[in-house]
CSV table of N, CA and C in Angstrom, one decimal:
chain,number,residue,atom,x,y,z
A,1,UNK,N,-46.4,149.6,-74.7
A,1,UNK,CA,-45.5,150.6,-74.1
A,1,UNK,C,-44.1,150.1,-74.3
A,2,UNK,N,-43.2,150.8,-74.6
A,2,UNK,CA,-41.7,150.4,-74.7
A,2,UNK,C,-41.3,150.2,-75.9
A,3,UNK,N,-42.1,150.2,-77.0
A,3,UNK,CA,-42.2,150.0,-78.5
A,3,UNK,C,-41.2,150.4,-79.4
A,4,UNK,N,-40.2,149.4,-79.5
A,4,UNK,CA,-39.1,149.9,-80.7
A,4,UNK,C,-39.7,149.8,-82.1
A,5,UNK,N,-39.7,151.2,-82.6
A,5,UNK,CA,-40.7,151.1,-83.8
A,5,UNK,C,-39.5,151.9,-84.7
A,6,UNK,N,-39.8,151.4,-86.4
A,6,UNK,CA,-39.5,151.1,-87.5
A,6,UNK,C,-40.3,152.1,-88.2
A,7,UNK,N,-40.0,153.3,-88.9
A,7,UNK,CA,-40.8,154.1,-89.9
A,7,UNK,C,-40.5,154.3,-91.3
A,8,UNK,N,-40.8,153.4,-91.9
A,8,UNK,CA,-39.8,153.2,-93.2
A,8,UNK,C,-40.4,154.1,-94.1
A,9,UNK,N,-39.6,155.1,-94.7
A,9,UNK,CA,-40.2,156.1,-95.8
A,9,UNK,C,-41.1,157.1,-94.6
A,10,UNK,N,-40.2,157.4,-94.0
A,10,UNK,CA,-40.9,158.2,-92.8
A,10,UNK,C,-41.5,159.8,-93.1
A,11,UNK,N,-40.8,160.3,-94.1
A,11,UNK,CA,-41.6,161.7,-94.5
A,11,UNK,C,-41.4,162.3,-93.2
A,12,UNK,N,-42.0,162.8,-93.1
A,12,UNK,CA,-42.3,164.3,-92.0
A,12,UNK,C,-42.4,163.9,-90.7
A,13,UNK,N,-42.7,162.3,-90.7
A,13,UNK,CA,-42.6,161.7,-89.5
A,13,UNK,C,-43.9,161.4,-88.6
A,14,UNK,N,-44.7,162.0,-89.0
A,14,UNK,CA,-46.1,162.3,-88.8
A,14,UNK,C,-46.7,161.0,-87.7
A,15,UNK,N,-46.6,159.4,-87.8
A,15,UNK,CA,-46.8,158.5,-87.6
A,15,UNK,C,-46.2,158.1,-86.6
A,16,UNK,N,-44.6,158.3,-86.5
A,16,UNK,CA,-43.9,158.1,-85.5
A,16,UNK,C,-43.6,159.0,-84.2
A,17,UNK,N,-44.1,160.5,-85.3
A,17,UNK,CA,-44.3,161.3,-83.6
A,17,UNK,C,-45.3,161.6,-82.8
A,18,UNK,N,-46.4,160.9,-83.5
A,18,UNK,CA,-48.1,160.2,-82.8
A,18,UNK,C,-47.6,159.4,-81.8
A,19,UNK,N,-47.0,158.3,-82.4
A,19,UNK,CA,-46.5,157.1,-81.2
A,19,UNK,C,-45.6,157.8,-80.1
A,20,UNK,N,-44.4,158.6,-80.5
A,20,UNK,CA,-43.6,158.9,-79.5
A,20,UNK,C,-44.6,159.9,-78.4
A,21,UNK,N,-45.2,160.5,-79.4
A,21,UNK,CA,-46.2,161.7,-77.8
A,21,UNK,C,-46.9,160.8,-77.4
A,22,UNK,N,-47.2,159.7,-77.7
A,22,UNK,CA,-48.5,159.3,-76.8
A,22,UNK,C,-47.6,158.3,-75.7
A,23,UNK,N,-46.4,157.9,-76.3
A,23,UNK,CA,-46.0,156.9,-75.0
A,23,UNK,C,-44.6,157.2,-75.1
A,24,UNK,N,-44.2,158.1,-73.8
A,24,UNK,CA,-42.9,158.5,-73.9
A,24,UNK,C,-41.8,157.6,-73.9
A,25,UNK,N,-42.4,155.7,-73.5
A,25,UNK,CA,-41.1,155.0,-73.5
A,25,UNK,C,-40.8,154.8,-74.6
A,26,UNK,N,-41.6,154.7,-75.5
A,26,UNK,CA,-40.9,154.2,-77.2
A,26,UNK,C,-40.1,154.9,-77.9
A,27,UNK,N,-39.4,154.0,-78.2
A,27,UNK,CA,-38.6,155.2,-79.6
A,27,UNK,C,-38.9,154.5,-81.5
A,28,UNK,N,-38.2,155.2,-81.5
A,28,UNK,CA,-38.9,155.2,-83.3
A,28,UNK,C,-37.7,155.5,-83.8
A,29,UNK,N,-37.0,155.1,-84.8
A,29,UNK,CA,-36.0,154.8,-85.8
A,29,UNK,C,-36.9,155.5,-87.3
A,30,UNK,N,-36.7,156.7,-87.4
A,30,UNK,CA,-37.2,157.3,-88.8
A,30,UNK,C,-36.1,157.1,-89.9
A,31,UNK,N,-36.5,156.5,-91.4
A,31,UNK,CA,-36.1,155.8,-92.0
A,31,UNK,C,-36.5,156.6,-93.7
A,32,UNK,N,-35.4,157.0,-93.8
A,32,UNK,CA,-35.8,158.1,-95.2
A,32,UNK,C,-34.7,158.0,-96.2
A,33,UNK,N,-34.5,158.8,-97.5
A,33,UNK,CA,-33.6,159.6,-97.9
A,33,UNK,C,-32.9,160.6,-96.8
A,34,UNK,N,-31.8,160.9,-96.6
A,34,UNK,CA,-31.1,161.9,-96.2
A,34,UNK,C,-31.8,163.6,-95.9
A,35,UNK,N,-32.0,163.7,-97.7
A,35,UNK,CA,-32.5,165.2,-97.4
A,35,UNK,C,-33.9,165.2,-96.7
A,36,UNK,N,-34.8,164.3,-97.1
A,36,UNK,CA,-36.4,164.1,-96.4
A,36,UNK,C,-35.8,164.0,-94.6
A,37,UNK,N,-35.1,163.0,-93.8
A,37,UNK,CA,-34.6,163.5,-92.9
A,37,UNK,C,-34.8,164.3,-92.2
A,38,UNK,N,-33.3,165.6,-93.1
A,38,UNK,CA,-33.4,166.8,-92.5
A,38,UNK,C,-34.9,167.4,-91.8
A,39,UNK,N,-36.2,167.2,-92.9
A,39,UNK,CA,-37.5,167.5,-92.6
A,39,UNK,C,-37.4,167.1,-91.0
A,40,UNK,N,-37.7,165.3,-91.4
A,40,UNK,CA,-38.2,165.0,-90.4
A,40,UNK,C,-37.7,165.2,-89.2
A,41,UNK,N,-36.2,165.5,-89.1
A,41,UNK,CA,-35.5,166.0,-87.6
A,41,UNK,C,-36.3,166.8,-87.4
A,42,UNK,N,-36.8,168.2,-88.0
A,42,UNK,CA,-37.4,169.4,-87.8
A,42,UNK,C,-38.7,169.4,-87.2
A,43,UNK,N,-39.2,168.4,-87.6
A,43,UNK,CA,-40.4,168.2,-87.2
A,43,UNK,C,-40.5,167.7,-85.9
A,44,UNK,N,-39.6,166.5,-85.4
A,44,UNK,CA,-39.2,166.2,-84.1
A,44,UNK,C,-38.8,167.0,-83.0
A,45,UNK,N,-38.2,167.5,-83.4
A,45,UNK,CA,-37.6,169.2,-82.5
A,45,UNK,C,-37.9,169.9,-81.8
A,46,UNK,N,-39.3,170.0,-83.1
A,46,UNK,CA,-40.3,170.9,-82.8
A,46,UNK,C,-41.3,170.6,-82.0
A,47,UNK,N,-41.5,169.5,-81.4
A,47,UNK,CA,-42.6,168.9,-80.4
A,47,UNK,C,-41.7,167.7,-79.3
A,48,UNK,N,-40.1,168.4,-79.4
A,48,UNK,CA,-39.3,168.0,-78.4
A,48,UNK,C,-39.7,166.5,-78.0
A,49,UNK,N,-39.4,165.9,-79.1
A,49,UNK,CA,-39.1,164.2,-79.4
A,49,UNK,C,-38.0,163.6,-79.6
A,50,UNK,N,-36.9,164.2,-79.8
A,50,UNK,CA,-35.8,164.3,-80.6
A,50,UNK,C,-34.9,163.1,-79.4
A,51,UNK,N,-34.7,162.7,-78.3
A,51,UNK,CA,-34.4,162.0,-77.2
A,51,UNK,C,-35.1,160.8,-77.6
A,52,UNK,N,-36.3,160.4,-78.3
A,52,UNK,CA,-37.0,159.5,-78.6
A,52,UNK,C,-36.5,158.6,-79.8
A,53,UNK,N,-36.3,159.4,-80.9
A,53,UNK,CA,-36.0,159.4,-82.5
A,53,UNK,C,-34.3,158.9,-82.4
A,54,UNK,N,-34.5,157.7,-83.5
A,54,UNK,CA,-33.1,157.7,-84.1
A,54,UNK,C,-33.3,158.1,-85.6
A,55,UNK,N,-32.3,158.2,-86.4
A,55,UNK,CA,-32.6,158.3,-88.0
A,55,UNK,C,-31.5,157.7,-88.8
A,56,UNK,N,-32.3,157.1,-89.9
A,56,UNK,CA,-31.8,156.1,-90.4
A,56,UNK,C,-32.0,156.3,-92.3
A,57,UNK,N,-30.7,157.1,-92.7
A,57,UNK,CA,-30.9,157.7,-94.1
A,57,UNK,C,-30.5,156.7,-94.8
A,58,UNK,N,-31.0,156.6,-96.4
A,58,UNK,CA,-30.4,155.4,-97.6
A,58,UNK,C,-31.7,155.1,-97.8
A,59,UNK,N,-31.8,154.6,-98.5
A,59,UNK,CA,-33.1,153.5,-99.7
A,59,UNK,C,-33.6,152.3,-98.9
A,60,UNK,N,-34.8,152.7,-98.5
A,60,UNK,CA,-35.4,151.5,-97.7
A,60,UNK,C,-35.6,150.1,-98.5
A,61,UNK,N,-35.3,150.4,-100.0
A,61,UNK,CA,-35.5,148.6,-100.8
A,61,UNK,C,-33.8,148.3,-100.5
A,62,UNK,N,-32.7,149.0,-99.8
A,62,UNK,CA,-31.9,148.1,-99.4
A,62,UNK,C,-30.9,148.2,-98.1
A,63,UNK,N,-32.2,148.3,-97.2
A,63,UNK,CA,-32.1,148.1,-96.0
A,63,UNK,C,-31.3,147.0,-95.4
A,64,UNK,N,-30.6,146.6,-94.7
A,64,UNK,CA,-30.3,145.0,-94.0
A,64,UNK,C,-30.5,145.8,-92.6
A,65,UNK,N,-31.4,144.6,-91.9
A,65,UNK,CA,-32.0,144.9,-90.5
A,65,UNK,C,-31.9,143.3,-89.8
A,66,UNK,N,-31.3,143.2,-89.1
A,66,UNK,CA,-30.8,142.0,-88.0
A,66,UNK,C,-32.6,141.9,-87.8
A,67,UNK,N,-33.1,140.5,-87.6
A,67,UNK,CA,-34.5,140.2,-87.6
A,67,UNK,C,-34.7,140.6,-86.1
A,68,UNK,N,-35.8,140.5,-85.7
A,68,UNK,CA,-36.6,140.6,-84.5
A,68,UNK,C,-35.8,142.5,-83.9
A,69,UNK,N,-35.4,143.2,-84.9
A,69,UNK,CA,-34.9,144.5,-84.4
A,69,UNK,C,-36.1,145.6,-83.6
A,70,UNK,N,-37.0,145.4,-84.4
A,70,UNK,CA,-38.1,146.2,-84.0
A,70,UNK,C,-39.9,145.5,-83.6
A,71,UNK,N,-40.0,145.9,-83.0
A,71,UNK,CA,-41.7,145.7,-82.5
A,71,UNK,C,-42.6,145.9,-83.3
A,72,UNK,N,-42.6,147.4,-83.6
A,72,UNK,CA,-43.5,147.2,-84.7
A,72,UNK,C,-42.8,148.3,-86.2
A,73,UNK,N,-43.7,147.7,-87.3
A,73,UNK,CA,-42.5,148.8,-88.8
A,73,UNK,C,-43.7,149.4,-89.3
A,74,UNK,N,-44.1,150.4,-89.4
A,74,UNK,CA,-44.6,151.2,-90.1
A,74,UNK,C,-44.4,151.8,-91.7
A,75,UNK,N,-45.0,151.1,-92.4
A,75,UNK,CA,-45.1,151.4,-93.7
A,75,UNK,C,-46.3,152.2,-94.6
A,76,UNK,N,-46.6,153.6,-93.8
A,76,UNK,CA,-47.5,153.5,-93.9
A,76,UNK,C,-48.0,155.2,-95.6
A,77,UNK,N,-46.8,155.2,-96.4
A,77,UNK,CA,-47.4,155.9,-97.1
A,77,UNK,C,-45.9,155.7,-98.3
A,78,UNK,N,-45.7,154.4,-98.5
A,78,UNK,CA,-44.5,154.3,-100.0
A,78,UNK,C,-44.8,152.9,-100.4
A,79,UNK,N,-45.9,152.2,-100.4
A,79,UNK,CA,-45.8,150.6,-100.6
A,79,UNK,C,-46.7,151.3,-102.3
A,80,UNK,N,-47.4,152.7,-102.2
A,80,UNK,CA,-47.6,152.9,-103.9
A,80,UNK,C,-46.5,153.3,-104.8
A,81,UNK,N,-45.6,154.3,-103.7
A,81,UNK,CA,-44.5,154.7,-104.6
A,81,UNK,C,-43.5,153.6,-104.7
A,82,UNK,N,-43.2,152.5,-104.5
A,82,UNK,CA,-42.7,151.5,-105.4
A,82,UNK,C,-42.8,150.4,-106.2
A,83,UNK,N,-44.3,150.6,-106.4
A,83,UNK,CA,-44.7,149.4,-107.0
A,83,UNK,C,-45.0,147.9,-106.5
A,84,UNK,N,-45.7,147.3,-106.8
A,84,UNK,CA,-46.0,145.8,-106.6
A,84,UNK,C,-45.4,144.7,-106.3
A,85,UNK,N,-44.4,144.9,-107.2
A,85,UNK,CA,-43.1,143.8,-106.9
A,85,UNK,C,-42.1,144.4,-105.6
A,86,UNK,N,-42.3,145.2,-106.4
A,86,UNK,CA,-41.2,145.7,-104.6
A,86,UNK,C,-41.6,146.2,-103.4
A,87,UNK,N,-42.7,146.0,-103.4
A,87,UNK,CA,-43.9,145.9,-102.1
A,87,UNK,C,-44.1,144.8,-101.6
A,88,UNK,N,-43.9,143.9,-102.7
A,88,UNK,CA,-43.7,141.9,-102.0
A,88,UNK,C,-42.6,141.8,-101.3
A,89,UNK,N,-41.4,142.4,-102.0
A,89,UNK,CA,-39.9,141.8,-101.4
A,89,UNK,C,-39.7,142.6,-100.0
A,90,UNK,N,-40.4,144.0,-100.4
A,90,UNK,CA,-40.4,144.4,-98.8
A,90,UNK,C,-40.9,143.7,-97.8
């Protein structure tokens, strides 16, 4: 419960707005390109999450994140779209 959660390459959001409906304390930090974003606000909106959600646009291979920021990170559909090596360094 209380879960500051990390959605990196968040798409549509799908993951993070599972977590946010099931436990209204958490919030989730969705982490995209810009235009993919716009989606994902839409999708938040739309099942009145949006109070829950921060968003966080730019290139997740050059993130800088102060350590211990989040609880838990969610990576759960781009570790194919960038390859092996930069699936390590993430």
């Amino acid at each position: 419960r209380g879960a500051k959660v990390l959605d990196l390459g968040a798409g549509s959001g799908v993951w993070g707005i599972a977590i946010a409906a099931a436990d209204p304390t958490a919030t989730v930090t969705a982490q995209d390109f810009p235009a993919v974003l716009e989606i994902t606000q839409q999708y938040v909106a739309e099942r009145s999450l949006s109070e829950q959600f921060e968003f966080l646009p730019g290139d997740l291979l050059e993130l800088k994140l102060a350590e211990s920021t989040f609880d838990l990170v969610l990576v759960s559909n781009v570790l194919h779209c960038i390859g092996a090596s930069a699936a390590k360094q993430l």
